[in-house]
Amino acid sequence: MKNNNIEPILKIENITKRFPGVLANDRICLDLYPQEIHCLLGENGAGKSTLMNIIYGLYTQDEGIIYVKGIEVEIKNPIDALRLGIGMVHQHFMLIPVMTVTENLMLGQEKTTGLKLGKLSKLDRSTVSAELQELASKYGLSVNPNAYIEDLSVGEEQRVEILKVLYKGAEILILDEPTAVLTPQETDEFFNILKLLVKQGKSIIFITHKLKEVLEIADRITVLRNGKTVGTTTPKETSMHKLAEMMVGREVLLNIEKGQPKPKEKVFEVSDLSVMDNRKINVVNGVSFFIRAGEIYGIAGVQGNGQKELVEALTGLRKAARGNVKLLGNDVTNEDARSLTLTGIAHVPEDRQKHGLVMGFSIDLNLILQTYFQSPFSNLGFINLDSIHENANQLVKKFDIRTPSIFTPVMSLSGGNQQKVIIARELNRPIQLLIVNQPTRGLDVGSIEFIHQQIIVARDKGVAVLLVSAELDEILSLSDRIGVMFNGKIVTEMNTSEADRAKLGFYMAGFSDEKMFHKE
Amino acid sequence: QPKSSETKQPVQNENSTTKVEEVKECKYKIGYVSDVGKINDQSFNQASWTGVEESAKLLGLGKDCYSFIETTDSADYEINIRSFVDEGYNIIVTSGFAMGAITRQIASENPEVFFIGVGQEQVNENFEPDPYPNVVGLNFREDFGGFLVGALAGLMTETNVVGGVFGCQFIPPVARYEVGYYNGVKFVNPDAKVINVYHPGSIDVCFSDSTFGSETAKALISEGVDVLYGAGGLTANGALITACNQGAYVLGTDMDQFVTLPEVKDCILSSALKDIEEGVVGVIGTISDGTFGGGDVYAPSSLAPFHNLDGAIPQDAKVLLEEIAEKLYSGEINPCTPFEGSNPNTFCVPIK
Amino acid sequence: MDNQLNKLNPIKIIYISVIVPILAIFTALIISSVVIILSGSNPLIAYSALAEGAFGNLNNWIETILKTTPLIIGGLGVALAFRGGLFNIGVEGQIFVGSIATVIIGTTLKAPAIIHIPLTLLAGVLAGAVWAAIPGYLKARFGAHEVITTIMTNYIATRIITWSIGVNGPLRKTTSFVPETNSLLDTARLPLMISDTRLHIGIVIALILAIVVYILLFRTTLGIEIRTVGLNINAAKYCGIKVNRNIVLIMAISGGLAGLAGAIQVMGLSPYNFTAGFNVGYGFDSLAVAVLGNINPIGVVFSAFLFGAMDAGARLMQLRAKVPVDMITILQGLILMFVAANQIIRGIYRIQIQDKKADKVNLSQGWGGGSK
Amino acid sequence: MEINLIIGLSTLAIIKAAPLVFGALCGLLGERSGVINIGIEGMMLISAFTTFLGSALFNQWTGGIFPTNLSLLVGLFCGIASGALIAALHAVLSIHYKIDQVISGTVINLLAVGITNYVANVYIDPTHLSGVGVFPTIPIPILSDIPIIGPILFSHQPMIYLMFILVIFMQYLVFNTPMGLRMRSVGEHPRSADTVGIDVNRTRYINVILGGIFAGLGGAIMVLESVGRFQKLMTSGRGFIALAALIFGRWTSNGALGSALLFGFSEALGVRLQFGDLNHIKVIVIVSGLALLGLGLFLLIKKIKEKEINIKKYITILILIVLGFTIMVGSNYIKFPSISIPIEFLGLLPYILTIFVLTGFVRRAKGPAAAGIPYEKQ
Ligand SMILES: Nc1ncnc2c1ncn2[C@@H]1O[C@H](COP(=O)(O)OP(=O)(O)OP(=O)(O)O)[C@@H](O)[C@H]1O
Ligand SMILES: Nc1ncnc2c1ncn2[C@@H]1O[C@H](COP(=O)(O)OP(=O)(O)OP(=O)(O)O)[C@@H](O)[C@H]1O
Ligand SMILES: [Mg+2]
Ligand SMILES: [Mg+2]
């Protein structure tokens, strides 16, 4: 559709952006043609979000020029951007949890009815939600206009974000890691939407870390590294390995080869477990499974089918309503988090910033959050700074955590490095069972490769691993056995050898009858 | 400690500029330590301070020959008094019963300094009189004053409901005013209804919560109160002003509040005057003319002039008030015996 | 982020952490002097009197120290609570309760000083701790907001105590017109550091406590727990910290410190009893001291000293320059403002160097705002 | 008799609640937009002060040739203006200089007490500057004649009516207008507000300063409808109670009014019990019965809303209700000893009741998520 004699709808020339101590964008050039899906690739911290934030008027560039439809423009703030038809879906969702979908949609461009009192007139919720539904049906993005954001699944939130941009009449859509949190089904849906949007005449810049997606959806691909443009290519000309190499600057193993599992005795056994969520509704009912030493048990499933509550129950963050849990034969049902940690359970939580880390603490403290009360880090209630620093220095080296110093607050680490801090902390102590939940969400291929290797290493050391993930590739490439969770139950179990994307997806979608599957 | 009181030069008064050297030329140096609470509380503390200023004028003392310290924490009573001693002050006025003990103690250590304790009886632990030569306790029969305004209220009320708003109940003078007032009303008008309200708070608010006073006054007025008495610093002032705005008669405390609280000048019948100002001036006078003798001075607490409302008060009422005053001073009436119907919590210290 | 900071050479760091506050104080003094002149007094006399009143001679030094002592301890209490993400406005009431408990033990118990003094101190600590633990428990159990409950418990404490020393109150000294309790027995009074002065050993206790609290926060496992709860409750739960127990504990320690402040006031200052008007206002001053000290135990010591000196100096300032004591409050407000908003000072005096703002604790977390 | 008692108490409750409500509304605007305000006390104190100075001086300088109410209105204006001004200080400190909002509030409280006391000492008291009176009570025609409701709601001084109007208006503003929507977005998730082109700091400035106007009203009403002049420390902690009422009312206008009324009512009751004509024990019993009943009904409605299925819960609730009811009714048949409770204890009612309600009804109240955090654009 794009041939180079039409002029680009958006053209970026030599954009440079410095942050204290960092050259985030270094003379970056990029052009986007009408009705094009242009993928932007790069490691964590490569400068993608910064560049996009500049285009969207959140940051202002130090140098460089932006042209829209061939005209040089100055974008001082999002208003300017929107006026120019540029809309952005941000990497970290920009929705207000305590407000409804409608309210989030109208925020900034409120419609009002009744007396014209400017900012004091009455909000016109009904009209907007009508418009919303119209828009939604047009692009097949169904959401309940009156639902509160905090009650939505990430997938739905994603849809709201896109509706928000469309509602504001954007022609150029910037999507910063929109699929990082989506399940395969949701992703497929999402891609259909993108294609639809492009047909409707929109142009899209699409940031992701997932190479397969890039090859599937992109018209053209631009790769950034350390703030510089590495190059621009097209799916036909390139391959996953080439892309990965461009991003990271070295050879990357995309699917890590792991040795055959050597499962030993049962370490962990969950039988007939039921758990309620905050609204006191049973979201896990009668889940049973076991994990043996030295094997990885993967739980696949669309988000919101009880995985969160299941993991919380297994790690002492939530009480189980029924059933029991055995670790090494002794009952650990409803034990609190601390004693589970002590009996040898490690936990990599789903939300790294909410649960996994104290953002205000420096790295060295975050690395001992689970063990600060044990020797050598403390004796008689006093902490031993030397051993804490020593520990931190070791782990930073061993897990290649990129940071100025071990005293840096994790707040200013990239998510990739933040995740490494957690992994390092959890794996660096004698454990029987490792529970990891969405371990690589939003991370770049480099980080993903590294973290996957660490998990395998743990398995081969004889640790039993419970892997919960919505990333089918992750499940398939790591797990030895797979259980699919749907609607609070494990609807089927299989060995990885018998599993493939389609089959898993089928069960995740809630079907259960084998024959139906084969009819498909 | 420098004893500048020895230097006997007379002062060219007033037009003395603020220069620290001038201090040497003071014949007397008068210091005043307030109780917890503000100097200008338009009441108790202020009266003593005005007294000091007055005498300073009379004695022709320069601006630097008299000063004050405002106590903000009762733990500071001692050090506040001592700083005056250290600064070579030779007349020190401490206001409030709370400073009684410490005033006497410091006095005994500094016999050459004169002390005047406002509202401090010169008694020992067992309430037995125990005068020091260099301390005068300037005391008042608040219950007399309370009784008199009470009588006035009892005579003036038409609804036969009168009220009062008071500061801290646990401050004896306040309690004496309250019970005196109550009994005064009942004395002239047995079937009148008396509604007295204290501020329930602690010392840091109960004298300064004028808003509470005002709100309470509103409540009282709506209960039919048409004469309202206020004793309790700013809290009471709030009540008086509000009552006045709502058309009730009001009665003031300590100073002649016709003067100190202009807002109420058109509805204030009188004030339970305890003329601290006069008292202080008087005692300081005795120092300058050498007739100072230690011990207790009991000034009766009397009625302030009726001012604007003089016409509104019937002649026979005035006469009756005169008689009551007589009877009080002669001891025929004791306003302070708690009796049937008086507030059971009332604490009214009988004085000699 | 703070690697620019690490680049700063020591002199510059000292420059920042010393010069700026001094300039802040200086500026506050200048502004206040305008107010003083307007009110017809002479700021030079006022300030020299203020200084002399605070440091002029041994006795004035002693008064400064005596004023500083309770502010240090109270300030530590507030600061510690802030570190734990709790906003304890209840210090005023906890001081009161502590004082009263001290009086009860100190007047009744018969024991030699070696036993009596510690027990009496302990009584103050425990009383304050229990009184503060109540809001703590209400928050842990019912999620009742500590800002409300501590304000309420303040009123409850002060009023009940007012009653207890008031007319016919159980603790009322019978042989007195004054609303006051009996004086402590000699065995319960703090020993003096210099005989024939008012200087008791309270300040030593306070300074030791400052160090103890520092160690507690930054060198003990409990400290890690407290700060974790303060910065991220979810992470605290995740790593097995008993959050509710901690909330109660933090409030208890905070209140215990407040109670101790009260106890030391009663046990250290003649006439060694509790009267109406005793200890009024230390609660809210402690809040100011804590925030001025950047809720750092060592910082608290300095800010408490600054406030204490001004409170002590106020006497001579009134006496010599007839400047009302309220001037001090204005001064303290301005100083707090300029120290906190030191960009203003940097602006005025053209100070280029950037300040460090590492582990900036958000004092307002108690609101449910603060950490994510 | 009983009726008059109710009327008397309710009226007094409203009068006592008014300053608290204004204070709470000040906090509401600020905190909803992400700026915490513990300086309400100071703001109200300053405003009371300037209100008085404004009216008194205007009256003095014009030689009192203008009607009182005009002077009062001048005072009101000064009060509001100074409220906005001191709020602006809070805004500059906490939004521009990004100093911690708790510190900024503390600064304001210190300055307010210091300045007002100081000026009162060196100027107001020596000159015996006198107030010019208060706004008259203006019964609303017809409405004020309705039995019970009339005297309680419709015969007040003007600012009380204003208070009710503003509460309703604020409830509308916060939840039903673009301004409210933006205010809340900025207080909940400033960055997302930023991404849709809302100027976070500007929004916060506006709201904090508007809030100052409410604090101004809160200070003014004490002067213009109660005391009639400035008296030192006349707020006596009402600013902090207002803060409590705001949190207690879960950062909503109506909630704040409710909690302020609860406060005013119990405080009024404490005063009323001093009148000596009521049996203290009996009243206390009745009130606690009322409280139990209220709690029971509240929980019942809540559980029904939550579609609670657990029968045990309903039984306990039922017990609460029955208990409360029997206590209230029963109290009329029992002969209570006429012990008079010490005044200080009567004064405790509001605080104890608040804690009770807090633990019983309100439970976890979560403030605006971004309250207290300065907004960094990059
Ligand atoms: N607000 C900021 N302040 C300071 N430095 C920043 C800021 N935002 C980004 N940076 C720096 O700019 C670099 C690029 O960051 P950016 O967010 O653009 O990376 P990214 O490509 O989006 O990474 P990711 O894939 O993790 O989203 C980072 O390495 C970081 O050091
Ligand atoms: N306020 C900030 N100060 C300094 N650096 C920042 C700041 N915000 C972000 N950064 C830097 O920007 C880089 C990327 O930030 P971003 O917010 O995209 O998070 P990220 O966690 O790297 O993304 P992902 O979630 O994909 O890993 C990080 O390296 C981080 O150090
Ligand atoms: Mg990122
Ligand atoms: Mg990014």
PDB file of N, CA and C and ligand atoms in Angstrom, chain A residues 19-20 22 24 42-51 59 91 177 209, chain D residues 378, ligand 1:
ATOM      1  N   PHE A  19      18.403  12.991  29.132  1.00  0.00           N
ATOM      2  CA  PHE A  19      17.978  13.057  30.532  1.00  0.00           C
ATOM      3  C   PHE A  19      19.232  13.115  31.377  1.00  0.00           C
ATOM      4  N   PRO A  20      19.118  13.662  32.585  1.00  0.00           N
ATOM      5  CA  PRO A  20      20.326  13.724  33.421  1.00  0.00           C
ATOM      6  C   PRO A  20      21.083  12.413  33.355  1.00  0.00           C
ATOM      7  N   VAL A  22      21.721  10.490  30.848  1.00  0.00           N
ATOM      8  CA  VAL A  22      21.398   9.545  29.787  1.00  0.00           C
ATOM      9  C   VAL A  22      21.152  10.278  28.476  1.00  0.00           C
ATOM     10  N   ALA A  24      18.910   9.614  25.851  1.00  0.00           N
ATOM     11  CA  ALA A  24      17.805   8.672  25.616  1.00  0.00           C
ATOM     12  C   ALA A  24      17.539   8.494  24.129  1.00  0.00           C
ATOM     13  N   GLY A  42      13.172  -2.501  20.273  1.00  0.00           N
ATOM     14  CA  GLY A  42      14.347  -2.078  21.021  1.00  0.00           C
ATOM     15  C   GLY A  42      14.341  -2.634  22.414  1.00  0.00           C
ATOM     16  N   GLU A  43      15.531  -2.747  22.966  1.00  0.00           N
ATOM     17  CA  GLU A  43      15.644  -3.260  24.329  1.00  0.00           C
ATOM     18  C   GLU A  43      14.927  -2.348  25.311  1.00  0.00           C
ATOM     19  N   ASN A  44      14.784  -2.833  26.523  1.00  0.00           N
ATOM     20  CA  ASN A  44      14.344  -1.953  27.598  1.00  0.00           C
ATOM     21  C   ASN A  44      15.328  -0.806  27.697  1.00  0.00           C
ATOM     22  N   GLY A  45      14.789   0.395  27.672  1.00  0.00           N
ATOM     23  CA  GLY A  45      15.676   1.541  27.824  1.00  0.00           C
ATOM     24  C   GLY A  45      16.312   1.987  26.532  1.00  0.00           C
ATOM     25  N   ALA A  46      15.854   1.421  25.432  1.00  0.00           N
ATOM     26  CA  ALA A  46      16.467   1.785  24.147  1.00  0.00           C
ATOM     27  C   ALA A  46      16.069   3.195  23.731  1.00  0.00           C
ATOM     28  N   GLY A  47      14.949   3.665  24.226  1.00  0.00           N
ATOM     29  CA  GLY A  47      14.537   5.028  23.899  1.00  0.00           C
ATOM     30  C   GLY A  47      13.213   5.106  23.171  1.00  0.00           C
ATOM     31  N   LYS A  48      12.500   3.989  23.089  1.00  0.00           N
ATOM     32  CA  LYS A  48      11.248   3.956  22.338  1.00  0.00           C
ATOM     33  C   LYS A  48      10.208   4.866  22.994  1.00  0.00           C
ATOM     34  N   SER A  49       9.938   4.619  24.240  1.00  0.00           N
ATOM     35  CA  SER A  49       8.892   5.405  24.912  1.00  0.00           C
ATOM     36  C   SER A  49       9.241   6.873  24.885  1.00  0.00           C
ATOM     37  N   THR A  50      10.506   7.182  25.096  1.00  0.00           N
ATOM     38  CA  THR A  50      10.903   8.581  25.087  1.00  0.00           C
ATOM     39  C   THR A  50      10.560   9.214  23.753  1.00  0.00           C
ATOM     40  N   LEU A  51      10.946   8.547  22.687  1.00  0.00           N
ATOM     41  CA  LEU A  51      10.675   9.088  21.357  1.00  0.00           C
ATOM     42  C   LEU A  51       9.184   9.331  21.183  1.00  0.00           C
ATOM     43  N   TYR A  59       7.122  14.960  26.379  1.00  0.00           N
ATOM     44  CA  TYR A  59       8.464  15.511  26.522  1.00  0.00           C
ATOM     45  C   TYR A  59       8.691  16.426  25.330  1.00  0.00           C
ATOM     46  N   GLN A  91       2.475   2.816  27.431  1.00  0.00           N
ATOM     47  CA  GLN A  91       2.989   1.535  27.906  1.00  0.00           C
ATOM     48  C   GLN A  91       2.376   1.157  29.245  1.00  0.00           C
ATOM     49  N   GLU A 177       3.897  -0.797  23.510  1.00  0.00           N
ATOM     50  CA  GLU A 177       3.781  -2.122  24.128  1.00  0.00           C
ATOM     51  C   GLU A 177       2.352  -2.483  24.480  1.00  0.00           C
ATOM     52  N   HIS A 209       7.962  -5.922  22.169  1.00  0.00           N
ATOM     53  CA  HIS A 209       9.185  -6.708  22.345  1.00  0.00           C
ATOM     54  C   HIS A 209       9.035  -8.071  21.687  1.00  0.00           C
TER      55      HIS A 209
ATOM     56  N   GLN D 378       8.387  15.188  34.079  1.00  0.00           N
ATOM     57  CA  GLN D 378       9.255  14.192  33.443  1.00  0.00           C
ATOM     58  C   GLN D 378       9.842  13.254  34.489  1.00  0.00           C
TER      59      GLN D 378
HETATM   60  N1  LIG E   1      11.767  10.428  32.897  1.00  0.00           N
HETATM   61  C1  LIG E   1      13.040  10.074  32.702  1.00  0.00           C
HETATM   62  N2  LIG E   1      14.027  10.629  33.418  1.00  0.00           N
HETATM   63  C2  LIG E   1      15.302  10.286  33.230  1.00  0.00           C
HETATM   64  N3  LIG E   1      15.705   9.400  32.342  1.00  0.00           N
HETATM   65  C3  LIG E   1      14.771   8.784  31.586  1.00  0.00           C
HETATM   66  C4  LIG E   1      13.391   9.086  31.744  1.00  0.00           C
HETATM   67  N4  LIG E   1      12.700   8.330  30.857  1.00  0.00           N
HETATM   68  C5  LIG E   1      13.597   7.594  30.190  1.00  0.00           C
HETATM   69  N5  LIG E   1      14.833   7.866  30.627  1.00  0.00           N
HETATM   70  C6  LIG E   1      16.072   7.308  30.091  1.00  0.00           C
HETATM   71  O1  LIG E   1      15.940   7.182  28.682  1.00  0.00           O
HETATM   72  C7  LIG E   1      16.239   5.882  28.275  1.00  0.00           C
HETATM   73  C8  LIG E   1      15.170   5.423  27.336  1.00  0.00           C
HETATM   74  O2  LIG E   1      14.016   5.186  28.074  1.00  0.00           O
HETATM   75  P1  LIG E   1      12.692   4.686  27.361  1.00  0.00           P
HETATM   76  O3  LIG E   1      11.600   4.669  28.345  1.00  0.00           O
HETATM   77  O4  LIG E   1      12.487   5.445  26.111  1.00  0.00           O
HETATM   78  O5  LIG E   1      13.090   3.204  27.016  1.00  0.00           O
HETATM   79  P2  LIG E   1      12.149   2.191  26.266  1.00  0.00           P
HETATM   80  O6  LIG E   1      12.762   1.909  24.967  1.00  0.00           O
HETATM   81  O7  LIG E   1      10.758   2.671  26.296  1.00  0.00           O
HETATM   82  O8  LIG E   1      12.323   0.937  27.242  1.00  0.00           O
HETATM   83  P3  LIG E   1      11.176  -0.133  27.485  1.00  0.00           P
HETATM   84  O9  LIG E   1      11.233  -1.095  26.348  1.00  0.00           O
HETATM   85  O10 LIG E   1      11.551  -0.718  28.756  1.00  0.00           O
HETATM   86  O11 LIG E   1       9.905   0.627  27.521  1.00  0.00           O
HETATM   87  C9  LIG E   1      16.229   4.997  29.545  1.00  0.00           C
HETATM   88  O12 LIG E   1      17.381   4.201  29.521  1.00  0.00           O
HETATM   89  C10 LIG E   1      16.317   5.957  30.694  1.00  0.00           C
HETATM   90  O13 LIG E   1      17.617   5.938  31.255  1.00  0.00           O
END
